[in-house]
Amino acid sequence: MVVPVIDFSKLDGAERAETMAQIANGCEEWGFFQLLERVKKVCSECYRLREARFKSSEPVRTLDALVDAERRGEAVTPVDDMDWEDIFYIHDGNQWPSDPPAFKETMREYRAELKKLAERVMEAMDENLGLDKGAIKAAFSGAGSHEPFFGTKVSHYPPCPRPDLITGLRAHTDAGGVILLFQDDQVGGLEVLKDGVWTDVQPLAGAIVVNTGDQIEVLSNGRYRSAWHRVLPMRDGNRRSIASFYNPSDAATISPAMTGGADEEVYPKYVFGDYMDVYAKQKFQAKEPRFQAVKAPKSSPAA
């Protein structure tokens, strides 16, 4: 299997209908598709400066302890509650790294372009789902009452000496709406679950991988499914990725937008902030119980 690659620029040309069909297939069948887009690679130097810090991190200490125990002849069990990943987040309300000097300016420009791209992706989803243009964005903003959240997670997966004992990033679905990922075009490791089989998301230079999160699944009433994905640790790799999340405001109310052919709403209505409270505790568990846990908003009076 090969994850589909879609040239988003063709939406404005003679091949629009074919491209829209490719987007629909990517959302319905994969939850992932890759968009050709230039991005600037500014995180290598940032992580070079962070390298020493990771060497003293909890994942490294834990793995070293397991290897030492193994050398002593003790039985060891792979770690299942920790990831071989060095991460930091950037969004409009937090402090960004100031070194290297070009980081802030470059990432500010990158995020502005990615946010516009996410909104174009959502408009394509609106059209494919038979919704009014801007319907998904309106849902994320509470019909314009709140500002949707746009955050970026910068990740580094250093070489792992024992990939059999720890995961790169545990399998999960993303909580939010549309996720735009610039992944390393030299080092693989990202996999998506399709029809019960883990499939490589092939590295591709100059591409953006688009992932649909849990809120798109709910809004589409299950037509577009959020994709289970994971990152494998690499013994010789040195993988970097930048994931940008276009999510609802915490105050936004999310519920299915009825689409053609849907007989009933199969997902509850809830406040996104309540969902995030549940997701923080259950991220690496089955997603269906998360939806059930927020059937009634916390603000609702007890029956």
Coordinates of C-alpha atoms in Angstrom, one line a residue, residues 57-283:
S57 CA 16.0 12.9 29.9
E58 CA 13.7 10.3 31.5
P59 CA 13.4 8.1 28.3
V60 CA 17.2 7.8 28.1
R61 CA 17.6 7.1 31.8
T62 CA 14.8 4.4 31.6
L63 CA 16.3 2.7 28.6
D64 CA 19.8 2.7 30.1
A65 CA 18.4 1.1 33.2
L66 CA 16.7 -1.6 31.2
V67 CA 19.9 -2.3 29.2
D68 CA 21.9 -2.5 32.5
A69 CA 19.4 -4.9 33.9
E70 CA 19.6 -7.1 30.8
R71 CA 23.4 -7.2 31.0
R72 CA 23.0 -8.5 34.6
G73 CA 20.9 -11.3 33.2
E74 CA 17.6 -10.0 34.5
A75 CA 14.4 -10.3 32.5
V76 CA 13.2 -6.9 31.1
T77 CA 9.9 -5.8 29.6
P78 CA 9.6 -3.1 26.9
V79 CA 8.4 0.3 28.1
D80 CA 4.8 0.9 27.1
D81 CA 4.1 4.2 28.8
M82 CA 6.9 6.4 27.5
D83 CA 8.0 7.7 24.1
W84 CA 11.5 8.2 22.6
E85 CA 10.8 11.8 21.6
D86 CA 12.0 15.3 22.4
I87 CA 9.3 17.8 21.9
F88 CA 8.3 21.4 22.5
Y89 CA 5.1 23.4 21.5
I90 CA 4.7 26.8 20.0
H91 CA 1.5 28.8 19.7
D92 CA 0.5 32.4 19.9
G93 CA 0.4 32.5 23.7
N94 CA 3.6 30.8 24.7
Q95 CA 7.4 31.5 24.7
W96 CA 9.3 30.4 21.6
P97 CA 13.0 29.4 21.4
S98 CA 15.1 32.4 20.6
D99 CA 18.1 30.4 19.4
P100 CA 18.8 30.0 16.5
P101 CA 18.0 33.6 15.8
A102 CA 16.0 32.8 12.6
F103 CA 13.7 30.4 14.4
K104 CA 11.0 32.8 15.4
E105 CA 10.7 34.6 12.2
T106 CA 10.8 31.5 10.1
M107 CA 8.2 29.6 12.2
R108 CA 5.9 32.6 12.4
E109 CA 5.8 32.7 8.6
Y110 CA 5.5 28.9 8.3
R111 CA 2.6 28.8 10.8
A112 CA 0.7 31.6 8.9
E113 CA 1.0 29.7 5.7
L114 CA 0.0 26.4 7.3
K115 CA -3.0 28.0 9.0
K116 CA -4.3 29.2 5.6
L117 CA -3.7 25.7 4.1
A118 CA -5.6 24.1 7.0
E119 CA -8.6 26.4 6.2
R120 CA -8.5 25.5 2.6
V121 CA -8.4 21.8 3.5
M122 CA -11.5 22.3 5.7
E123 CA -13.3 24.1 2.9
A124 CA -12.6 21.1 0.6
M125 CA -14.0 18.9 3.3
D126 CA -17.1 21.1 3.5
E127 CA -17.7 20.7 -0.2
N128 CA -17.1 17.0 -0.2
L129 CA -19.4 16.5 2.8
G130 CA -22.2 18.6 1.2
L131 CA -21.9 21.3 3.9
D132 CA -22.0 25.0 3.5
K133 CA -18.6 26.6 2.8
G134 CA -17.0 27.5 6.1
A135 CA -19.2 25.1 8.1
I136 CA -16.3 23.3 9.8
K137 CA -14.5 26.5 10.6
A138 CA -17.7 27.9 12.0
A139 CA -18.1 24.9 14.2
F140 CA -14.6 25.2 15.5
S141 CA -15.2 28.9 16.3
G142 CA -18.6 28.6 17.9
A143 CA -20.1 30.5 14.8
G144 CA -17.4 33.2 15.2
S145 CA -17.8 33.6 19.0
H146 CA -14.4 32.1 19.8
E147 CA -11.0 31.8 18.1
P148 CA -10.0 28.3 17.0
F149 CA -6.7 27.1 18.4
F150 CA -3.7 26.7 16.1
G151 CA -0.7 25.1 17.8
T152 CA 2.5 23.5 16.6
K153 CA 4.4 20.6 18.1
V154 CA 8.1 20.3 17.1
S155 CA 9.4 16.8 17.6
H156 CA 12.8 15.1 17.4
Y157 CA 13.3 11.4 17.5
P158 CA 17.1 10.8 18.1
P159 CA 18.8 7.5 17.2
C160 CA 17.6 4.8 19.6
P161 CA 20.1 2.1 20.6
R162 CA 17.3 -0.4 21.5
P163 CA 14.1 0.2 19.5
D164 CA 12.8 -3.2 20.7
L165 CA 12.5 -1.8 24.2
I166 CA 10.7 1.5 23.7
T167 CA 8.4 3.2 21.2
G168 CA 9.1 6.4 19.2
L169 CA 5.5 7.6 19.7
R170 CA 2.7 5.4 20.9
A171 CA -0.2 4.7 18.7
H172 CA -3.0 7.2 19.0
T173 CA -5.5 9.4 17.1
D174 CA -5.2 13.2 17.2
A175 CA -7.8 14.9 19.4
G176 CA -8.4 18.0 17.2
G177 CA -9.5 18.9 13.7
V178 CA -6.9 19.1 10.9
I179 CA -3.3 18.3 11.5
L180 CA -0.6 19.4 9.0
L181 CA 2.7 17.5 9.4
F182 CA 6.0 18.3 7.9
Q183 CA 7.9 15.1 8.4
D184 CA 11.5 14.3 7.8
D185 CA 12.1 13.5 4.1
Q186 CA 15.1 11.2 4.8
V187 CA 14.2 9.2 7.9
G188 CA 10.9 7.2 8.0
G189 CA 9.1 5.7 11.0
L190 CA 5.6 7.2 10.7
E191 CA 3.0 4.6 10.3
V192 CA -0.8 4.8 9.8
L193 CA -3.3 2.0 10.6
K194 CA -5.3 1.0 7.5
D195 CA -7.6 -2.0 7.5
G196 CA -5.8 -3.4 10.5
V197 CA -2.4 -3.1 8.9
W198 CA 0.3 -0.6 9.9
T199 CA 1.4 1.1 6.7
D200 CA 4.4 3.4 6.2
V201 CA 3.7 7.1 5.4
Q202 CA 6.5 7.4 2.9
P203 CA 8.9 10.4 3.4
L204 CA 8.5 12.8 0.5
A205 CA 10.5 16.0 0.0
G206 CA 8.5 19.2 0.1
A207 CA 5.3 17.5 1.2
I208 CA 2.8 18.2 4.0
V209 CA 1.0 15.2 5.5
V210 CA -2.6 16.0 6.4
N211 CA -4.3 14.0 9.2
T212 CA -7.9 14.2 10.2
G213 CA -8.5 14.3 14.0
D214 CA -11.3 13.2 16.2
Q215 CA -13.4 16.3 15.8
I216 CA -13.5 15.9 12.0
E217 CA -14.8 12.3 12.6
V218 CA -17.6 13.7 14.8
L219 CA -18.5 16.6 12.5
S220 CA -18.7 14.2 9.5
N221 CA -20.8 11.8 11.6
G222 CA -18.1 9.1 11.1
R223 CA -17.7 9.5 7.3
Y224 CA -14.1 10.8 7.8
R225 CA -12.4 8.7 10.5
S226 CA -9.5 10.0 12.6
A227 CA -6.5 7.8 11.8
W228 CA -4.5 5.8 14.3
H229 CA -0.8 6.5 13.8
R230 CA 2.5 5.9 15.5
V231 CA 6.2 6.6 15.1
L232 CA 8.7 3.8 15.3
P233 CA 12.1 4.4 16.9
M234 CA 15.1 4.1 14.5
R235 CA 18.5 2.8 15.5
D236 CA 20.3 4.8 12.9
G237 CA 17.8 7.6 12.2
N238 CA 17.6 11.1 13.5
R239 CA 14.0 12.1 12.7
R240 CA 12.4 15.5 13.0
S241 CA 8.8 16.5 12.4
I242 CA 6.6 19.6 12.8
A243 CA 2.9 19.0 13.4
S244 CA 0.5 22.0 13.3
F245 CA -3.0 21.5 14.7
Y246 CA -6.1 23.5 13.7
N247 CA -8.4 22.7 16.6
P248 CA -11.7 24.0 17.9
S249 CA -11.7 26.6 20.6
D250 CA -12.1 25.0 24.0
A251 CA -15.5 26.7 24.3
A252 CA -16.8 25.5 21.0
T253 CA -19.7 23.0 20.9
I254 CA -19.0 20.0 18.6
S255 CA -21.7 17.7 17.2
P256 CA -22.3 15.9 13.9
A257 CA -23.2 18.1 11.0
M258 CA -25.7 15.8 9.2
T259 CA -24.4 14.8 5.8
G260 CA -26.1 13.1 2.9
G261 CA -26.9 9.4 3.6
A262 CA -26.6 9.7 7.4
D263 CA -29.7 8.2 9.1
E264 CA -28.8 9.3 12.6
E265 CA -26.2 11.0 14.6
V266 CA -23.8 8.4 16.0
Y267 CA -21.7 10.9 18.0
P268 CA -22.7 13.0 21.0
K269 CA -22.8 16.8 21.3
Y270 CA -20.2 18.2 23.7
V271 CA -17.9 21.1 24.5
F272 CA -14.4 20.6 23.0
G273 CA -12.7 21.6 26.2
D274 CA -14.5 18.8 28.0
Y275 CA -13.3 16.4 25.4
M276 CA -9.7 17.5 25.8
D277 CA -9.9 16.8 29.6
V278 CA -10.8 13.2 28.8
Y279 CA -8.3 12.9 25.9
A280 CA -5.4 14.0 28.2
K281 CA -6.1 10.9 30.3
Q282 CA -7.0 8.5 27.5
K283 CA -4.9 9.6 24.5

